[in-house]
Short mmCIF file of C-alpha atoms in Angstrom, two decimals:
data_model
loop_
_atom_site.label_atom_id
_atom_site.label_comp_id
_atom_site.label_asym_id
_atom_site.label_seq_id
_atom_site.Cartn_x
_atom_site.Cartn_y
_atom_site.Cartn_z
CA UNK A 77 -11.18 -13.95 16.63
CA UNK A 78 -9.74 -16.86 15.39
CA UNK A 79 -6.05 -17.23 16.02
CA UNK A 80 -3.70 -19.54 13.66
CA UNK A 81 -0.76 -21.50 14.66
CA UNK A 82 2.53 -21.11 13.30
CA UNK A 83 2.24 -23.24 11.45
CA UNK A 84 -1.17 -22.98 9.87
CA UNK A 85 -1.96 -21.82 6.63
CA UNK A 86 -5.35 -22.12 4.69
CA UNK A 87 -5.24 -21.30 0.84
CA UNK A 88 -6.73 -18.13 0.15
CA UNK A 89 -4.45 -16.75 3.38
CA UNK A 90 -1.45 -15.65 3.57
CA UNK A 91 1.75 -17.78 5.32
CA UNK A 92 2.74 -17.14 8.87
CA UNK A 93 4.61 -14.50 9.54
CA UNK A 94 4.07 -13.04 6.01
CA UNK A 95 2.07 -9.89 5.36
CA UNK A 96 1.23 -8.48 1.08
CA UNK A 97 0.82 -4.95 1.65
CA UNK A 98 0.15 -4.96 -2.10
CA UNK A 99 -3.04 -6.27 -1.64
CA UNK A 100 -4.10 -4.23 1.33
CA UNK A 101 -3.11 -1.35 -0.79
CA UNK A 102 -5.21 -2.97 -3.87
CA UNK A 103 -8.07 -2.86 -1.00
CA UNK A 104 -7.31 1.14 -0.73
CA UNK A 105 -7.11 1.41 -4.51
CA UNK A 106 -10.96 -0.01 -5.05
CA UNK A 107 -12.21 1.65 -1.90
CA UNK A 108 -10.67 4.86 -3.49
CA UNK A 109 -12.59 4.04 -6.92
CA UNK A 110 -15.69 2.46 -6.39
CA UNK A 111 -16.57 5.75 -3.53
CA UNK A 112 -14.67 8.36 -6.43
CA UNK A 113 -17.93 6.46 -8.33
CA UNK A 114 -20.65 6.81 -6.06
CA UNK A 115 -19.92 11.13 -6.37
CA UNK A 116 -18.31 11.65 -9.56
CA UNK A 117 -21.12 11.68 -11.92
CA UNK A 118 -23.43 13.84 -10.02
CA UNK A 119 -20.92 17.37 -11.49
CA UNK A 120 -21.84 15.80 -15.28
CA UNK A 121 -25.98 15.14 -15.34
CA UNK A 122 -26.55 18.31 -16.92
CA UNK A 123 -23.75 17.25 -19.95
CA UNK A 124 -25.08 13.96 -19.87
CA UNK A 125 -28.75 14.92 -20.29
CA UNK A 126 -27.42 17.96 -23.06
CA UNK A 127 -24.83 15.16 -24.98
CA UNK A 128 -27.81 12.30 -24.97
CA UNK A 129 -30.81 14.64 -25.54
CA UNK A 130 -32.48 13.81 -22.76
CA UNK A 131 -34.35 15.22 -19.52
CA UNK A 132 -31.90 15.81 -16.48
CA UNK A 133 -34.75 13.18 -14.44
CA UNK A 134 -33.71 10.53 -17.44
CA UNK A 135 -30.12 11.33 -16.75
CA UNK A 136 -30.01 11.48 -13.02
CA UNK A 137 -30.71 7.49 -13.12
CA UNK A 138 -26.67 7.63 -14.10
CA UNK A 139 -26.64 8.00 -10.64
CA UNK A 140 -29.44 5.84 -9.00
CA UNK A 141 -28.85 3.24 -11.83
CA UNK A 142 -25.03 2.73 -9.36
CA UNK A 143 -25.85 3.64 -5.92
CA UNK A 144 -29.61 1.20 -6.02
CA UNK A 145 -27.55 -1.84 -7.05
CA UNK A 146 -24.71 -1.51 -4.56
CA UNK A 147 -26.64 -0.73 -1.75
CA UNK A 148 -29.59 -3.30 -2.63
CA UNK A 149 -27.00 -6.17 -3.04
CA UNK A 150 -24.69 -5.97 -0.22
CA UNK A 151 -25.62 -8.20 2.32
CA UNK A 152 -26.46 -11.43 -1.04
CA UNK A 153 -23.42 -10.56 -2.20
CA UNK A 154 -21.45 -11.23 1.29
CA UNK A 155 -23.17 -14.09 2.30
CA UNK A 156 -22.56 -15.34 -1.62
CA UNK A 157 -18.54 -14.29 -1.13
CA UNK A 158 -18.21 -16.64 2.18
CA UNK A 159 -18.43 -19.28 -0.52
CA UNK A 160 -16.30 -18.95 -3.35
CA UNK A 161 -12.43 -18.00 -3.71
CA UNK A 162 -11.03 -14.47 -2.78
CA UNK A 163 -8.95 -14.15 -5.70
CA UNK A 164 -10.96 -14.71 -8.57
CA UNK A 165 -13.12 -12.12 -7.03
CA UNK A 166 -11.33 -9.47 -6.81
CA UNK A 167 -10.24 -10.28 -10.79
CA UNK A 168 -13.98 -10.58 -11.85
CA UNK A 169 -15.70 -8.29 -9.78
CA UNK A 170 -12.43 -5.86 -10.64
CA UNK A 171 -12.65 -6.47 -14.44
CA UNK A 172 -16.57 -5.93 -14.16
CA UNK A 173 -16.05 -2.79 -13.00
CA UNK A 174 -14.27 -1.92 -15.40
CA UNK A 175 -15.53 -2.83 -18.73
CA UNK A 176 -18.80 -1.54 -17.38
CA UNK A 177 -16.96 1.92 -16.79
CA UNK A 178 -15.95 2.24 -20.46
CA UNK A 179 -19.50 0.80 -21.80
CA UNK A 180 -20.77 4.15 -19.73
CA UNK A 181 -18.32 6.38 -21.78
CA UNK A 182 -19.09 4.99 -25.15
CA UNK A 183 -22.97 4.75 -24.23
CA UNK A 184 -24.93 6.31 -27.70
CA UNK A 185 -27.95 6.40 -25.93
CA UNK A 186 -29.11 6.98 -22.09
CA UNK A 187 -30.85 3.29 -22.06
CA UNK A 188 -27.23 1.17 -23.18
CA UNK A 189 -25.28 3.99 -20.22
CA UNK A 190 -28.32 3.51 -17.42
CA UNK A 191 -28.33 -0.51 -18.07
CA UNK A 192 -24.24 -0.24 -17.84
CA UNK A 193 -24.38 1.42 -15.02
CA UNK A 194 -26.76 -0.90 -13.25
CA UNK A 195 -24.34 -3.62 -13.97
CA UNK A 196 -21.58 -1.66 -12.42
CA UNK A 197 -23.16 -1.40 -9.73
CA UNK A 198 -23.87 -4.98 -9.09
CA UNK A 199 -19.83 -5.28 -9.44
CA UNK A 200 -19.45 -2.33 -7.16
CA UNK A 201 -21.22 -4.50 -4.30
CA UNK A 202 -19.22 -6.95 -4.55
CA UNK A 203 -16.00 -5.02 -4.76
CA UNK A 204 -17.42 -2.86 -1.65
CA UNK A 205 -17.79 -6.05 0.60
CA UNK A 206 -14.33 -7.57 -0.24
CA UNK A 207 -12.33 -4.50 0.51
CA UNK A 208 -12.41 -5.37 4.32
CA UNK A 209 -12.11 -8.45 3.33
CA UNK A 210 -9.22 -8.27 1.25
CA UNK A 211 -7.16 -6.24 3.87
CA UNK A 212 -7.93 -8.31 7.25
CA UNK A 213 -6.63 -11.34 5.12
CA UNK A 214 -3.77 -9.89 3.74
CA UNK A 215 -1.66 -9.22 6.86
CA UNK A 216 -0.77 -10.99 10.54
CA UNK A 217 -3.74 -10.24 13.43
CA UNK A 218 -1.29 -7.29 14.90
CA UNK A 219 -0.92 -5.60 12.17
CA UNK A 220 -4.62 -5.40 11.48
CA UNK A 221 -5.44 -1.79 12.51
CA UNK A 222 -2.68 -0.61 9.86
CA UNK A 223 -3.82 -2.83 7.19
CA UNK A 224 -7.92 -1.73 8.13
CA UNK A 225 -7.22 2.03 7.66
CA UNK A 226 -5.96 1.80 4.29
CA UNK A 227 -9.27 1.17 2.38
CA UNK A 228 -11.36 2.83 5.48
CA UNK A 229 -9.09 6.03 4.98
CA UNK A 230 -9.16 6.07 1.00
CA UNK A 231 -12.80 4.61 0.24
CA UNK A 232 -14.26 8.94 1.95
CA UNK A 233 -11.42 10.24 0.19
CA UNK A 234 -12.40 9.17 -2.59
CA UNK A 235 -16.42 9.95 -2.07
CA UNK A 236 -15.23 13.89 -0.91
CA UNK A 237 -12.76 14.09 -3.78
CA UNK A 238 -15.32 12.93 -6.73
CA UNK A 239 -17.10 16.12 -7.30
CA UNK A 240 -13.95 17.84 -7.71
CA UNK A 241 -12.01 15.99 -10.05
CA UNK A 242 -15.47 15.57 -11.79
CA UNK A 243 -15.32 19.32 -12.20
CA UNK A 244 -12.35 18.95 -13.71
CA UNK A 245 -13.02 16.05 -15.97
CA UNK A 246 -15.88 17.87 -17.63
CA UNK A 247 -14.07 21.02 -17.99
CA UNK A 248 -11.49 19.92 -19.81
CA UNK A 249 -12.56 16.46 -21.50
CA UNK A 250 -16.72 16.03 -21.26
CA UNK A 251 -18.75 13.50 -19.45
CA UNK A 252 -16.85 10.78 -20.63
CA UNK A 253 -13.91 11.30 -19.08
CA UNK A 254 -15.62 10.63 -15.76
CA UNK A 255 -16.21 7.59 -16.35
CA UNK A 256 -13.16 6.60 -18.08
CA UNK A 257 -10.83 8.22 -15.26
CA UNK A 258 -11.08 4.22 -13.13
CA UNK A 259 -10.33 2.25 -15.78
CA UNK A 260 -6.31 3.26 -15.16
CA UNK A 261 -7.42 1.91 -11.26
CA UNK A 262 -8.77 -1.23 -12.38
CA UNK A 263 -5.71 -1.83 -14.48
CA UNK A 264 -3.82 -1.30 -11.61
CA UNK A 265 -4.91 -3.21 -9.71
CA UNK A 266 -5.85 -6.24 -11.58
CA UNK A 267 -2.31 -6.39 -12.41
CA UNK A 268 -1.03 -6.47 -8.97
CA UNK A 269 -3.89 -9.01 -7.42
CA UNK A 270 -3.49 -10.97 -10.51
CA UNK A 271 0.42 -11.50 -9.63
CA UNK A 272 0.12 -11.57 -5.91
CA UNK A 273 -3.07 -13.07 -4.58
CA UNK A 274 -2.57 -16.91 -4.09
CA UNK A 275 -5.10 -19.22 -5.96
CA UNK A 276 -7.65 -20.29 -3.40
CA UNK A 277 -10.14 -21.56 -5.47
CA UNK A 278 -12.94 -20.92 -7.80
CA UNK A 279 -16.70 -18.69 -8.08
CA UNK A 280 -19.45 -21.02 -8.52
CA UNK A 281 -23.23 -19.38 -9.72
CA UNK A 282 -25.89 -18.60 -6.62
CA UNK A 283 -28.56 -21.56 -6.34
CA UNK A 284 -32.28 -20.07 -7.08
CA UNK A 285 -32.97 -20.10 -3.28
CA UNK A 286 -29.90 -17.22 -2.80
CA UNK A 287 -31.10 -15.82 -6.25
CA UNK A 288 -34.60 -15.12 -3.78
CA UNK A 289 -32.96 -14.19 -0.94
CA UNK A 290 -31.55 -11.36 -3.44
CA UNK A 291 -34.68 -9.80 -5.08
CA UNK A 292 -35.94 -9.91 -1.54
CA UNK A 293 -33.45 -7.92 0.33
CA UNK A 294 -32.95 -6.15 -3.07
CA UNK A 295 -36.29 -4.90 -3.35
CA UNK A 296 -36.38 -3.87 0.23
CA UNK A 297 -33.04 -1.84 0.23
CA UNK A 298 -33.50 -0.20 -2.85
CA UNK A 299 -37.23 1.56 -1.84
CA UNK A 300 -35.58 2.25 1.56
CA UNK A 301 -32.01 4.05 -0.56
CA UNK A 302 -34.90 5.62 -2.76
CA UNK A 303 -36.80 6.93 -0.55
CA UNK A 304 -34.04 8.61 2.01
CA UNK A 305 -32.54 9.54 -1.68
CA UNK A 306 -36.04 11.94 -2.72
CA UNK A 307 -36.32 12.85 0.93
CA UNK A 308 -33.54 15.22 -0.03
CA UNK A 309 -35.79 17.64 -1.65
CA UNK A 310 -38.76 16.18 -0.26
CA UNK A 311 -38.97 14.89 3.28
CA UNK A 312 -42.52 13.47 3.09
CA UNK A 313 -40.98 11.17 0.49
CA UNK A 314 -39.59 9.45 3.83
CA UNK A 315 -43.06 7.83 4.39
CA UNK A 316 -41.84 5.21 1.49
CA UNK A 317 -39.72 3.67 4.50
CA UNK A 318 -42.01 2.37 5.45
CA UNK A 319 -42.90 0.14 2.31
CA UNK A 320 -39.39 -1.44 2.64
CA UNK A 321 -40.54 -3.01 6.02
CA UNK A 322 -42.43 -6.33 4.73
CA UNK A 323 -39.83 -7.60 2.37
CA UNK A 324 -37.28 -6.57 4.85
CA UNK A 325 -39.02 -8.21 7.68
CA UNK A 326 -39.95 -11.62 5.38
CA UNK A 327 -36.41 -12.05 4.21
CA UNK A 328 -34.72 -11.07 8.07
CA UNK A 329 -37.37 -14.26 9.64
CA UNK A 330 -36.18 -16.02 6.10
CA UNK A 331 -33.34 -19.04 5.89
CA UNK A 332 -31.33 -16.00 4.47
CA UNK A 333 -31.45 -13.25 7.17
CA UNK A 334 -31.26 -15.55 9.86
CA UNK A 335 -27.40 -16.14 9.47
CA UNK A 336 -27.00 -12.52 8.90
CA UNK A 337 -28.01 -11.59 11.90
CA UNK A 338 -26.60 -15.09 13.95
CA UNK A 339 -23.22 -14.22 12.83
CA UNK A 340 -23.56 -10.62 14.04
CA UNK A 341 -25.71 -11.53 17.37
CA UNK A 342 -22.80 -14.21 18.63
CA UNK A 343 -19.37 -12.21 17.93
CA UNK A 344 -21.35 -9.06 19.57
CA UNK A 345 -20.85 -6.82 16.68
CA UNK A 346 -24.58 -4.55 16.68
CA UNK A 347 -23.19 -2.31 18.70
CA UNK A 348 -20.14 -1.89 16.79
CA UNK A 349 -22.75 -1.38 13.17
CA UNK A 350 -24.52 1.35 14.71
CA UNK A 351 -21.61 3.58 15.40
CA UNK A 352 -20.34 2.82 11.76
CA UNK A 353 -24.19 4.32 10.71
CA UNK A 354 -24.11 7.09 13.12
CA UNK A 355 -20.54 8.44 12.58
CA UNK A 356 -21.48 8.17 8.35
CA UNK A 357 -24.53 9.97 8.79
CA UNK A 358 -22.99 12.87 11.10
CA UNK A 359 -20.32 13.17 8.46
CA UNK A 360 -22.89 13.51 5.48
CA UNK A 361 -25.42 15.70 7.16
CA UNK A 362 -22.18 17.95 7.55
CA UNK A 363 -21.12 17.63 4.65
CA UNK A 364 -24.49 18.72 3.18
CA UNK A 365 -25.51 21.46 5.43
CA UNK A 366 -21.75 23.45 5.69
CA UNK A 367 -21.56 23.48 1.79
CA UNK A 368 -25.17 24.15 1.28
CA UNK A 369 -24.94 26.88 3.70
CA UNK A 370 -21.68 28.60 2.59
CA UNK A 371 -22.48 28.53 -1.48
CA UNK A 372 -26.13 29.77 -0.47
CA UNK A 373 -26.37 31.75 2.71
CA UNK A 374 -22.91 33.02 2.99
CA UNK A 375 -21.99 33.59 -0.78
CA UNK A 376 -19.18 32.22 -0.67
CA UNK A 377 -17.70 31.09 -4.11
CA UNK A 378 -17.49 27.66 -5.10
CA UNK A 379 -13.85 27.17 -5.34
CA UNK A 380 -13.93 28.47 -1.48
CA UNK A 381 -16.22 26.13 0.11
CA UNK A 382 -14.72 23.39 -1.73
CA UNK A 383 -11.40 24.23 -0.37
CA UNK A 384 -13.62 24.47 2.79
CA UNK A 385 -14.56 21.23 3.34
CA UNK A 386 -11.37 19.74 2.18
CA UNK A 387 -10.58 20.40 5.46
CA UNK A 388 -12.02 17.23 7.02
CA UNK A 389 -10.86 14.68 4.36
CA UNK A 390 -7.09 16.34 4.94
CA UNK A 391 -7.40 15.60 8.55
CA UNK A 392 -9.12 12.18 7.68
CA UNK A 393 -5.89 11.54 5.84
CA UNK A 394 -3.32 12.73 8.12
CA UNK A 395 -4.65 10.87 11.34
CA UNK A 396 -5.36 7.72 8.89
CA UNK A 397 -2.69 5.78 9.60
CA UNK A 398 -1.94 6.93 12.77
CA UNK A 399 -4.84 5.47 14.54
CA UNK A 400 -4.12 2.24 12.74
CA UNK A 401 -1.12 2.08 14.60
CA UNK A 402 -2.20 3.49 17.47
CA UNK A 403 -5.25 -0.13 16.91
CA UNK A 404 -2.05 -2.15 16.67
CA UNK A 405 -0.86 -1.71 19.36
CA UNK A 406 -3.30 -1.13 22.25
CA UNK A 407 -6.20 -2.70 20.66
CA UNK A 408 -8.54 -1.15 17.88
CA UNK A 409 -11.38 -0.59 20.89
CA UNK A 410 -10.44 2.58 22.70
CA UNK A 411 -8.59 4.33 19.87
CA UNK A 412 -12.21 3.95 18.02
CA UNK A 413 -13.92 5.24 20.51
CA UNK A 414 -11.15 8.48 21.29
CA UNK A 415 -11.90 8.84 17.58
CA UNK A 416 -15.96 9.22 17.73
CA UNK A 417 -15.03 11.88 20.48
CA UNK A 418 -13.04 13.84 18.87
CA UNK A 419 -15.47 13.69 15.44
CA UNK A 420 -18.48 14.14 17.46
CA UNK A 421 -16.61 17.10 19.20
CA UNK A 422 -15.88 18.51 16.09
CA UNK A 423 -18.84 19.09 14.68
CA UNK A 424 -20.98 20.22 18.37
CA UNK A 425 -18.33 23.43 18.00
CA UNK A 426 -20.27 24.15 14.17
CA UNK A 427 -23.37 24.18 16.03
CA UNK A 428 -22.78 27.72 17.89
CA UNK A 429 -21.44 29.36 14.92
CA UNK A 430 -24.79 31.18 14.22
CA UNK A 431 -25.10 32.27 10.63
CA UNK A 432 -22.38 34.29 9.77
CA UNK A 433 -19.33 31.85 9.54
CA UNK A 434 -16.11 32.69 8.18
CA UNK A 435 -14.04 30.06 5.94
CA UNK A 436 -11.31 29.98 8.55
CA UNK A 437 -14.17 29.59 11.61
CA UNK A 438 -15.67 26.48 9.06
CA UNK A 439 -12.46 24.93 8.17
CA UNK A 440 -10.30 24.02 11.64
CA UNK A 441 -13.50 22.66 13.11
CA UNK A 442 -13.67 20.20 9.95
CA UNK A 443 -10.46 19.15 10.07
CA UNK A 444 -10.48 18.21 13.85
CA UNK A 445 -13.70 16.32 12.94
CA UNK A 446 -11.99 14.68 10.39
CA UNK A 447 -8.73 14.11 12.42
CA UNK A 448 -11.66 12.01 14.30
CA UNK A 449 -12.52 10.31 11.30
CA UNK A 450 -9.08 9.20 10.79
CA UNK A 451 -8.53 8.35 14.34
CA UNK A 452 -12.06 5.75 14.15
CA UNK A 453 -11.82 4.13 10.26
CA UNK A 454 -9.49 1.78 10.26
CA UNK A 455 -10.01 0.88 14.69
CA UNK A 456 -13.54 0.28 13.89
CA UNK A 457 -12.89 -2.08 11.08
CA UNK A 458 -10.39 -3.84 12.59
CA UNK A 459 -12.97 -4.20 15.42
CA UNK A 460 -15.23 -6.04 13.40
CA UNK A 461 -14.08 -7.80 11.03
CA UNK A 462 -11.35 -8.66 13.74
CA UNK A 463 -14.42 -10.55 15.83
CA UNK A 464 -15.85 -11.85 12.51
CA UNK A 465 -15.58 -15.85 11.90
CA UNK A 466 -13.10 -17.24 9.49
CA UNK A 467 -15.63 -18.62 6.82
CA UNK A 468 -18.10 -15.31 7.48
CA UNK A 469 -16.07 -12.41 6.94
CA UNK A 470 -17.25 -11.76 3.96
CA UNK A 471 -20.73 -11.53 5.72
CA UNK A 472 -19.80 -9.23 7.93
CA UNK A 473 -18.05 -7.34 5.75
CA UNK A 474 -21.01 -7.03 3.59
CA UNK A 475 -23.22 -5.55 7.10
CA UNK A 476 -20.92 -3.16 7.89
CA UNK A 477 -20.90 -1.26 4.07
CA UNK A 478 -24.23 -1.35 4.61
CA UNK A 479 -24.13 0.52 7.87
CA UNK A 480 -22.08 3.19 6.46
CA UNK A 481 -23.56 3.16 2.84
CA UNK A 482 -27.29 3.71 4.96
CA UNK A 483 -25.80 6.77 7.35
CA UNK A 484 -24.12 8.67 4.23
CA UNK A 485 -27.84 8.33 2.72
CA UNK A 486 -29.71 8.92 5.65
CA UNK A 487 -27.68 11.99 6.43
CA UNK A 488 -28.40 14.57 4.31
CA UNK A 489 -32.27 13.00 4.41
CA UNK A 490 -32.55 13.69 7.53
CA UNK A 491 -30.51 17.68 7.54
CA UNK A 492 -32.65 18.21 5.17
CA UNK A 493 -36.15 17.79 7.28
CA UNK A 494 -34.93 19.20 9.97
CA UNK A 495 -34.23 22.14 8.39
CA UNK A 496 -37.76 22.07 7.23
CA UNK A 497 -39.36 22.05 10.20
CA UNK A 498 -37.14 24.47 11.79
CA UNK A 499 -36.92 26.72 8.78
CA UNK A 500 -35.16 29.00 7.41
CA UNK A 501 -33.57 31.09 10.62
CA UNK A 502 -32.64 28.22 12.84
CA UNK A 503 -32.85 25.25 10.19
CA UNK A 504 -29.10 25.32 9.76
CA UNK A 505 -28.24 25.16 13.42
CA UNK A 506 -30.88 22.32 13.47
CA UNK A 507 -29.31 20.64 10.68
CA UNK A 508 -25.65 20.89 12.51
CA UNK A 509 -27.00 19.49 15.63
CA UNK A 510 -28.74 16.78 14.09
CA UNK A 511 -25.03 15.70 12.79
CA UNK A 512 -23.32 16.17 16.32
CA UNK A 513 -25.98 13.97 17.69
CA UNK A 514 -25.56 11.19 15.47
CA UNK A 515 -21.83 11.32 16.31
CA UNK A 516 -22.74 11.55 19.84
CA UNK A 517 -24.19 8.26 19.67
CA UNK A 518 -21.48 7.16 18.09
CA UNK A 519 -19.11 6.79 21.06
CA UNK A 520 -21.04 4.86 23.95
CA UNK A 521 -22.06 2.76 21.07
CA UNK A 522 -18.40 1.72 20.92
CA UNK A 523 -17.41 2.58 24.19
CA UNK A 524 -19.94 -0.49 25.30
CA UNK A 525 -19.47 -3.86 23.82
CA UNK A 526 -22.02 -5.93 23.01
CA UNK A 527 -22.20 -9.35 25.12
CA UNK A 528 -21.62 -11.87 22.95
CA UNK A 529 -23.84 -15.00 22.57
CA UNK A 530 -22.53 -18.61 23.70
CA UNK A 531 -24.07 -19.85 20.91
CA UNK A 532 -22.25 -21.00 17.89
CA UNK A 533 -22.70 -19.09 14.30
CA UNK A 534 -26.08 -20.61 12.36
CA UNK A 535 -24.96 -22.54 9.74
CA UNK A 536 -25.03 -22.06 6.08
CA UNK A 537 -29.12 -22.28 5.84
CA UNK A 538 -29.40 -21.31 1.73
CA UNK A 539 -28.19 -24.08 0.12
CA UNK A 540 -24.90 -22.57 -0.69
CA UNK A 541 -21.62 -25.02 -0.99
CA UNK A 542 -19.59 -24.97 2.10
CA UNK A 543 -17.67 -21.61 2.46
CA UNK A 544 -14.21 -21.86 0.84
CA UNK A 545 -11.30 -21.00 3.83
CA UNK A 546 -9.70 -18.31 2.32
#
C-alpha cells in the first residue's frame, strides 16, 4: 500500500486531510445503476419481443448485448484507465451510459436496440472498473473500509432490485421505462462529479496493441460468458469453455496479460480474487435455486418469493456500513474473513431444510447470509484496492470486477448442472450444497494471505502512455 506524507498531493487525488464523500456516493450510485442494468431488462424481454415484432431469442440480445461487452472489456479497460485522467473517464462513461439508455428506449427496431445495448455495455465496463477506483481515491486510507462498503453494498442491491423494479415499471409504463429509469441517476452522478472531482488530465486513444489485446481477451471472455449463460438451460454448453482457453492463454503470455498477472503476483492478491469469485458464485447459485424451488416446486407466489429472497439484500444493506467501520478499526482482513464465514453459515443452514420449505424458514437464513456478505464486501474491496500500486488501481479494480462477474455467471450454471446430475429428488439440496461449498472456500482464501513477491510490478509493456497519477 502506498502512503503519502502530510504535504503530498498529486493530481486527481484528495488533498491531505480531506475526504470527498460525495464522490464515494457517486461510486455507489454508479454501482447500483450498472448492476441494476444487469437484471432489470430480463423481465421485459417478452414485451420487447412483442413491441419490436421479433422472436424472444432475438430479444434476449437486449440482455446479452449488455453483458458480453461488460465482461469482455473489463481487463483491457482496466489497463487503459491506468493511463488516463479519472475525471474525464467518469464523465465520459456516465454520459455515454445514460445516452445509450435513451437510445435503447427509443429503439424503433431490434437492430437499433442491440447496437445501443452493445455500446452501453462498453461504457458500463468502464463504470465497473471506475467504481472501486473512485471510492478508494476519494478518502484517506483510514476511512477506506467505509468508503469501499458503499459501492460494494449498493452494487449487489441493484442486481437484486432489478427484477422487482423492472416488473413495476413494466406493469405501469411499458418496456421503454426499463431503460429510461437509469437516466436520472446518471444525471445526478454527472452533476456531482463535474462539481466535485479535481481536474487530473485527459483521455487518450488506445494504441493498436491495446486494441489487439482487447479483441483477444474480449473474444475469449465473451465465449466463456456465453458458455456459462447457455449452460443454465443445457449444461452440455459448458464444453464451449474449452474454446476460450487458447485466446486467453495467448493473451496471458503476451505483453497485455503479463503486466496484469505481474501486479497480482507482486501484491499477493490471487487468493483474495478467488474469494471474491467463490462468494459471488455461492450467492448466485443460492439465489437461483431458492427462487426456482419456491415457485416451481412449492407453489409459492411470485410476490411471496420476491419478499422471501429480499431478506438477503436487507441483511446485506444493514451490515454493509458496519463492516466498513469495523474494517477501518480492526483491519479489513479479519472482518472480511468473519463476513465470509457468516455467509457460509447461512447457506449451510439451508441445505438440511429438505423439500418442504416455508418462506419464513428460508428468509432468516438468507438474512444471516446477507449480513455476512455485507460484512465481507467493503472490507474485501478495501483489502484488494489498498494493496494495489498507485498507478495500477484500475488494473486491480478490473480483475476484481471480472472475478465477481464470472462468479455471478458461474453460480447458476453449476447449480443447474448439479441439479440435473443428481435428479429432481435431491437436486435442490445438491444446488444449495454447491452454493454453500463455494462460500466455504472463500474463508481460507481470505484467512491465508498470499506471500508477496519482492520483485517490482512489471512496467507497462503495451506501448501506452505513462499512467496519470490520479
